[in-house]
Coordinates of C-alpha atoms in Angstrom, one line a residue:
X1 CA 28.7 1.7 -12.5
X2 CA 31.0 -1.3 -12.9
X3 CA 31.7 -3.1 -16.2
X4 CA 29.4 -6.0 -15.2
X5 CA 26.6 -3.7 -14.3
X6 CA 27.0 -4.4 -10.6
X7 CA 26.0 -8.1 -11.2
X8 CA 22.4 -7.1 -12.2
X9 CA 22.3 -9.1 -15.5
X10 CA 22.7 -12.3 -13.5
X11 CA 19.6 -11.4 -11.4
X12 CA 17.3 -10.4 -14.3
X13 CA 15.8 -13.8 -14.8
X14 CA 14.8 -14.1 -11.2
X15 CA 13.4 -10.5 -11.3
X16 CA 11.3 -11.5 -14.3
X17 CA 9.9 -14.4 -12.4
X18 CA 9.2 -12.3 -9.3
X19 CA 11.7 -14.4 -7.3
X20 CA 14.6 -12.1 -6.5
X21 CA 16.8 -13.2 -3.6
X22 CA 16.8 -10.7 -0.7
X23 CA 20.0 -9.1 -1.8
X24 CA 18.6 -8.2 -5.2
X25 CA 15.4 -6.6 -4.0
X26 CA 17.0 -3.1 -3.8
X27 CA 19.9 -3.4 -6.3
X28 CA 17.9 -4.5 -9.4
X29 CA 15.1 -1.8 -9.5
X30 CA 17.7 0.9 -8.6
X31 CA 20.0 -0.2 -11.4
X32 CA 17.2 -0.6 -14.0
X33 CA 16.1 3.0 -13.3
X34 CA 19.4 4.2 -14.8
X35 CA 20.5 1.5 -17.3
X36 CA 18.8 1.3 -20.7
X37 CA 20.7 -1.9 -21.7
X38 CA 19.5 -3.9 -18.6
X39 CA 16.1 -2.3 -18.8
X40 CA 15.6 -3.5 -22.4
X41 CA 16.7 -7.0 -21.4
X42 CA 14.4 -6.9 -18.3
X43 CA 11.4 -6.0 -20.6
X44 CA 12.3 -8.9 -23.0
X45 CA 12.5 -11.4 -20.1
X46 CA 9.2 -10.2 -18.6
X47 CA 7.5 -10.5 -21.9
X48 CA 8.8 -14.1 -22.2
X49 CA 7.5 -15.0 -18.7
X50 CA 4.1 -13.5 -19.5
X51 CA 3.8 -15.4 -22.7
X52 CA 4.8 -18.7 -21.0
X53 CA 2.1 -17.9 -18.4
X54 CA -0.5 -17.4 -21.1
X55 CA -0.7 -13.7 -20.2
X56 CA -2.3 -11.0 -22.4
X57 CA 0.2 -8.2 -22.9
X58 CA -2.7 -5.7 -23.2
X59 CA -4.3 -6.6 -19.9
X60 CA -1.8 -8.2 -17.5
X61 CA -1.3 -6.2 -14.3
X62 CA 1.9 -4.3 -13.4
X63 CA 4.9 -6.0 -12.0
X64 CA 7.1 -5.8 -8.9
X65 CA 10.4 -4.4 -9.8
X66 CA 11.6 -1.9 -12.4
X67 CA 11.0 1.7 -12.0
X68 CA 10.9 3.5 -15.4
X69 CA 10.5 7.2 -14.5
X70 CA 10.8 9.5 -17.5
X71 CA 10.6 6.6 -20.0
X72 CA 13.6 4.6 -18.8
X73 CA 11.6 1.4 -19.5
X74 CA 9.3 3.0 -22.0
X75 CA 6.0 1.7 -23.4
X76 CA 6.9 -2.0 -23.0
X77 CA 6.6 -1.9 -19.2
X78 CA 3.3 -0.1 -19.6
X79 CA 2.1 -3.4 -21.0
X80 CA 1.8 -4.4 -17.3
X81 CA 3.9 -7.5 -16.6
X82 CA 2.7 -10.3 -14.3
X83 CA 2.2 -9.9 -10.6
X84 CA 4.7 -11.7 -8.3
X85 CA 3.8 -15.2 -7.3
X86 CA 2.5 -14.8 -3.8
X87 CA -0.1 -16.5 -1.6
X88 CA -3.7 -15.3 -1.6
X89 CA -3.3 -13.1 1.4
X90 CA -0.6 -11.0 -0.2
X91 CA -2.3 -10.6 -3.6
X92 CA -4.1 -7.4 -2.7
X93 CA -0.8 -5.8 -1.7
X94 CA 0.9 -7.0 -4.9
X95 CA -2.0 -5.5 -6.9
X96 CA -1.9 -2.2 -5.0
X97 CA 1.9 -2.0 -5.6
X98 CA 1.4 -2.7 -9.3
X99 CA -1.3 -0.1 -9.6
X100 CA 0.8 2.6 -7.9
X101 CA 3.8 1.7 -9.9
X102 CA 1.8 2.1 -13.1
X103 CA 0.6 5.5 -12.0
X104 CA 4.1 6.7 -11.1
X105 CA 5.3 5.7 -14.6
X106 CA 2.8 8.2 -16.0
X107 CA 4.6 11.1 -14.3
X108 CA 6.7 13.5 -16.4
X109 CA 9.1 16.1 -15.2
X110 CA 9.8 17.8 -11.9
X111 CA 6.6 19.8 -12.1
X112 CA 4.5 16.7 -11.7
X113 CA 6.6 15.4 -8.8
X114 CA 6.2 18.7 -6.9
X115 CA 2.4 18.6 -7.2
X116 CA 0.8 19.0 -3.7
X117 CA -0.9 15.8 -2.8
X118 CA -2.0 15.5 0.9
X119 CA -1.0 17.0 4.2
X120 CA 2.1 19.0 3.2
X121 CA 3.5 16.4 0.9
X122 CA 4.1 16.4 -2.8
X123 CA 4.2 13.3 -5.0
X124 CA 7.7 12.3 -4.0
X125 CA 7.0 12.9 -0.3
X126 CA 4.0 10.7 -0.5
X127 CA 6.1 7.9 -1.9
X128 CA 8.6 8.5 0.8
X129 CA 5.8 8.2 3.4
X130 CA 5.0 4.8 1.9
X131 CA 8.6 3.8 2.3
X132 CA 8.4 4.7 6.0
X133 CA 5.0 3.0 6.4
X134 CA 6.2 -0.3 4.9
X135 CA 9.4 -0.4 6.9
X136 CA 7.9 -1.8 10.1
X137 CA 6.6 -4.9 8.4
X138 CA 9.8 -5.2 6.4
X139 CA 11.9 -5.0 9.6
X140 CA 9.6 -7.6 11.3
X141 CA 10.1 -10.0 8.4
X142 CA 13.9 -9.7 8.6
X143 CA 14.5 -7.4 5.7
X144 CA 17.3 -4.8 5.7
X145 CA 15.7 -1.3 6.2
X146 CA 17.4 1.9 5.2
X147 CA 16.7 4.2 8.1
X148 CA 17.8 7.9 8.0
X149 CA 19.9 8.9 11.1
X150 CA 17.9 10.6 13.9
X151 CA 17.7 14.4 13.6
X152 CA 19.5 15.2 16.9
X153 CA 17.4 12.9 19.0
X154 CA 17.3 9.4 20.4
X155 CA 15.5 6.8 18.3
X156 CA 12.2 5.9 19.8
X157 CA 9.7 3.0 19.1
X158 CA 7.6 3.3 16.0
X159 CA 4.3 3.5 17.9
X160 CA 5.5 6.6 19.9
X161 CA 7.3 8.3 17.0
X162 CA 5.4 7.7 13.8
X163 CA 5.0 11.3 12.7
X164 CA 8.6 12.1 13.4
X165 CA 9.8 8.9 11.7
X166 CA 7.9 9.5 8.5
X167 CA 9.1 13.1 8.5
X168 CA 12.7 11.8 8.7
X169 CA 12.2 9.5 5.8
X170 CA 10.6 12.2 3.7
X171 CA 13.4 14.6 4.6
X172 CA 16.0 12.0 3.5
X173 CA 14.2 11.3 0.2
X174 CA 14.1 15.0 -0.6
X175 CA 17.9 14.9 -0.9
X176 CA 17.5 12.4 -3.8
X177 CA 16.1 12.3 -7.3
X178 CA 12.4 11.2 -7.6
X179 CA 13.5 8.2 -9.6
X180 CA 15.7 7.1 -6.7
X181 CA 12.8 7.5 -4.2
X182 CA 10.5 5.4 -6.4
X183 CA 13.2 2.8 -6.9
X184 CA 13.7 2.6 -3.1
X185 CA 9.9 2.1 -2.6
X186 CA 9.7 -0.5 -5.5
X187 CA 12.7 -2.4 -4.1
X188 CA 11.3 -2.6 -0.6
X189 CA 7.8 -3.6 -1.9
X190 CA 9.4 -6.3 -4.1
X191 CA 11.4 -7.6 -1.1
X192 CA 8.3 -7.8 1.0
X193 CA 6.5 -9.7 -1.7
X194 CA 9.5 -12.1 -2.0
X195 CA 9.5 -13.0 1.8
X196 CA 8.5 -16.4 2.9
X197 CA 5.5 -14.9 4.8
X198 CA 4.1 -13.5 1.5
X199 CA 4.2 -16.9 0.0
X200 CA 3.3 -19.2 2.9
X201 CA -0.2 -18.7 4.6
X202 CA 0.9 -20.7 7.7
X203 CA 3.9 -18.4 8.3
X204 CA 1.6 -15.4 7.7
X205 CA -0.9 -16.6 10.3
X206 CA 1.5 -15.6 13.1
X207 CA 0.5 -12.5 14.9
X208 CA 2.7 -9.4 15.2
X209 CA 2.2 -6.0 16.8
X210 CA 3.1 -3.3 14.3
X211 CA 2.2 0.4 14.6
X212 CA 0.3 -0.4 17.8
X213 CA -2.0 -3.0 16.3
X214 CA -1.7 -6.8 16.9
X215 CA -2.8 -8.7 13.8
X216 CA -1.7 -11.8 11.8
X217 CA 1.1 -10.9 9.4
X218 CA -1.4 -11.7 6.6
X219 CA -3.6 -8.8 7.8
X220 CA -0.6 -6.6 8.0
X221 CA -0.1 -7.2 4.3
X222 CA -3.7 -6.1 3.8
X223 CA -3.1 -2.9 5.7
X224 CA -0.1 -2.3 3.4
X225 CA -2.5 -2.8 0.4
X226 CA -5.0 -0.4 1.9
X227 CA -2.4 2.3 2.4
X228 CA -0.8 1.9 -1.1
X229 CA -4.2 2.2 -2.7
X230 CA -5.3 5.2 -0.6
X231 CA -2.1 7.1 -1.5
X232 CA -2.3 6.1 -5.1
X233 CA -5.8 7.6 -5.1
X234 CA -4.3 10.7 -3.4
X235 CA -1.7 11.1 -6.1
X236 CA -4.2 10.4 -8.9
X237 CA -6.6 13.0 -7.6
X238 CA -3.8 15.6 -7.3
X239 CA -2.7 15.0 -10.9
X240 CA -6.2 14.6 -12.4
X241 CA -5.6 10.9 -13.2
X242 CA -8.3 8.3 -12.5
X243 CA -7.3 5.6 -10.1
X244 CA -9.7 2.7 -9.9
X245 CA -10.6 1.1 -6.6
X246 CA -9.3 -2.3 -5.8
X247 CA -11.1 -5.3 -7.5
X248 CA -14.2 -6.3 -5.6
X249 CA -12.6 -9.4 -4.1
X250 CA -9.7 -7.4 -2.7
X251 CA -12.1 -4.6 -1.5
X252 CA -14.1 -7.2 0.4
X253 CA -11.0 -8.3 2.3
X254 CA -10.1 -4.7 3.1
X255 CA -13.6 -4.0 4.3
X256 CA -13.7 -7.1 6.5
X257 CA -10.4 -6.2 8.2
X258 CA -11.6 -2.6 8.7
X259 CA -14.9 -3.7 10.2
X260 CA -13.1 -6.1 12.5
X261 CA -10.9 -3.3 13.8
X262 CA -13.9 -0.9 14.0
X263 CA -15.8 -3.5 16.1
X264 CA -13.0 -3.8 18.5
X265 CA -12.6 0.0 18.7
X266 CA -16.3 0.4 19.5
X267 CA -16.2 -2.2 22.2
X268 CA -18.8 -4.5 23.6
X269 CA -20.8 -1.8 25.4
X270 CA -21.6 0.5 22.4
X271 CA -25.2 0.8 21.3
X272 CA -25.7 -2.1 18.8
X273 CA -26.0 -1.0 15.1
X274 CA -26.5 -3.2 12.1
X275 CA -23.7 -2.1 9.7
X276 CA -23.9 -3.0 6.0
X277 CA -21.2 -2.3 3.4
X278 CA -21.9 -2.6 -0.3
X279 CA -19.3 -4.2 -2.6
X280 CA -20.1 -5.1 -6.2
X281 CA -23.8 -4.5 -5.6
X282 CA -24.0 -6.9 -2.6
X283 CA -24.2 -6.1 1.1
X284 CA -22.1 -7.7 3.8
X285 CA -23.7 -7.2 7.2
X286 CA -22.4 -7.1 10.8
X287 CA -23.9 -6.1 14.1
X288 CA -21.4 -3.8 15.9
X289 CA -21.5 -3.1 19.6
X290 CA -23.3 -4.8 22.5
X291 CA -24.5 -8.4 22.1
X292 CA -26.9 -8.0 25.0
X293 CA -29.0 -5.0 23.9
X294 CA -31.6 -4.7 21.1
X295 CA -30.4 -3.1 17.9
X296 CA -30.6 0.6 18.0
X297 CA -30.1 1.5 14.4
X298 CA -29.0 0.5 10.9
X299 CA -26.3 2.0 8.7
X300 CA -25.4 1.2 5.1
X301 CA -22.5 2.6 3.1
X302 CA -20.6 1.9 0.0
X303 CA -17.3 0.0 0.4
X304 CA -15.1 2.7 -1.2
X305 CA -16.7 5.5 0.8
X306 CA -16.2 3.4 4.0
X307 CA -12.5 2.8 3.2
X308 CA -12.0 6.5 2.5
X309 CA -13.6 7.3 5.8
X310 CA -11.3 4.8 7.7
X311 CA -8.4 6.1 5.7
X312 CA -9.0 9.7 6.7
X313 CA -10.2 10.9 3.3
X314 CA -13.8 11.5 4.2
X315 CA -15.4 13.1 7.2
X316 CA -18.4 11.4 8.8
X317 CA -20.8 14.1 7.4
X318 CA -19.4 13.6 3.9
X319 CA -20.0 9.9 3.6
X320 CA -23.2 9.0 1.6
X321 CA -25.3 6.6 3.7
X322 CA -28.6 5.0 4.3
X323 CA -29.6 4.9 7.9
X324 CA -32.6 4.3 10.2
X325 CA -33.2 4.2 13.9
X326 CA -31.1 6.0 16.6
X327 CA -29.1 8.7 14.9
X328 CA -26.7 9.1 17.8
X329 CA -25.8 5.3 17.6
X330 CA -25.3 5.6 13.9
X331 CA -23.2 8.7 14.3
X332 CA -21.1 7.0 16.9
X333 CA -20.2 4.3 14.3
X334 CA -19.2 6.8 11.7
X335 CA -17.1 8.9 14.1
X336 CA -15.3 5.9 15.5
X337 CA -14.5 4.7 12.0
X338 CA -13.1 8.1 11.2
X339 CA -11.0 8.1 14.3
X340 CA -9.1 5.0 13.1
X341 CA -7.4 7.0 10.4
X342 CA -3.6 7.2 10.5
X343 CA -2.7 7.7 6.9

């Protein structure tokens, strides 16, 4: 480390405001993970910004930058600094990042990091997977992406090589300390939230094909929020820590996007089913399938259960539901939803 702390002190005010320039998105969180002096100053600045915003230190959500594994930032960052200032469409992603960041700060020594989580991943591997998953949006938005060298093969498009790519990133992160992996994830998340597309709804309305799906960039931010929450829930369950679902307003957006994708996947010739999803005690309803045929059945599920089904964390038979009518038509909706899982 250089005498001037690699120039990080000059960037701390921008970090506290959630307005890092692109070059600081990686450097600041990485530096804060290992420098107690700059970490203390970062906490002081964040506290000042929160007070100026009228925030409540006991209830404000977690922030977008520093990674305090093993107490580097200590209890002060557990006071949950303010979310980065982003447009409405990126708020669910900012909140999901904040929630996962707060969870990761609860981890202790290496035994926690090696806890099996999902697939054959431990906690650090799961964070590495999120780094890989966020990279496609990051690259599309013009951010610098740290890509491990191919393992004796030609690089191939993301859509044709997702499993191998995420394995490469995880393998690379296993060569580093967990704090470095988390700092990498935090830096990339912060950089995504600092892009013009995270702050400008008009720019975010432009469509992009990422991971085989063509959606507005705003909806790609929603998919990143969905995945960050699902994997935070995975980690929480593995460690015996409660991870709350997204707020109802965010959950409604995730559900609407998932239902839109589900409707397209079922296609216009599927037997029509009235599909209801409950969020905050209220049902949102859609008719999925053919517009020309009479409704064959009705299906109602809870929003969190539906998201876990789409996220590959529930099998169709495991989802609590209320249904009437043609059981085969209802079953087709559940099975098609489960087939959308890629996490």
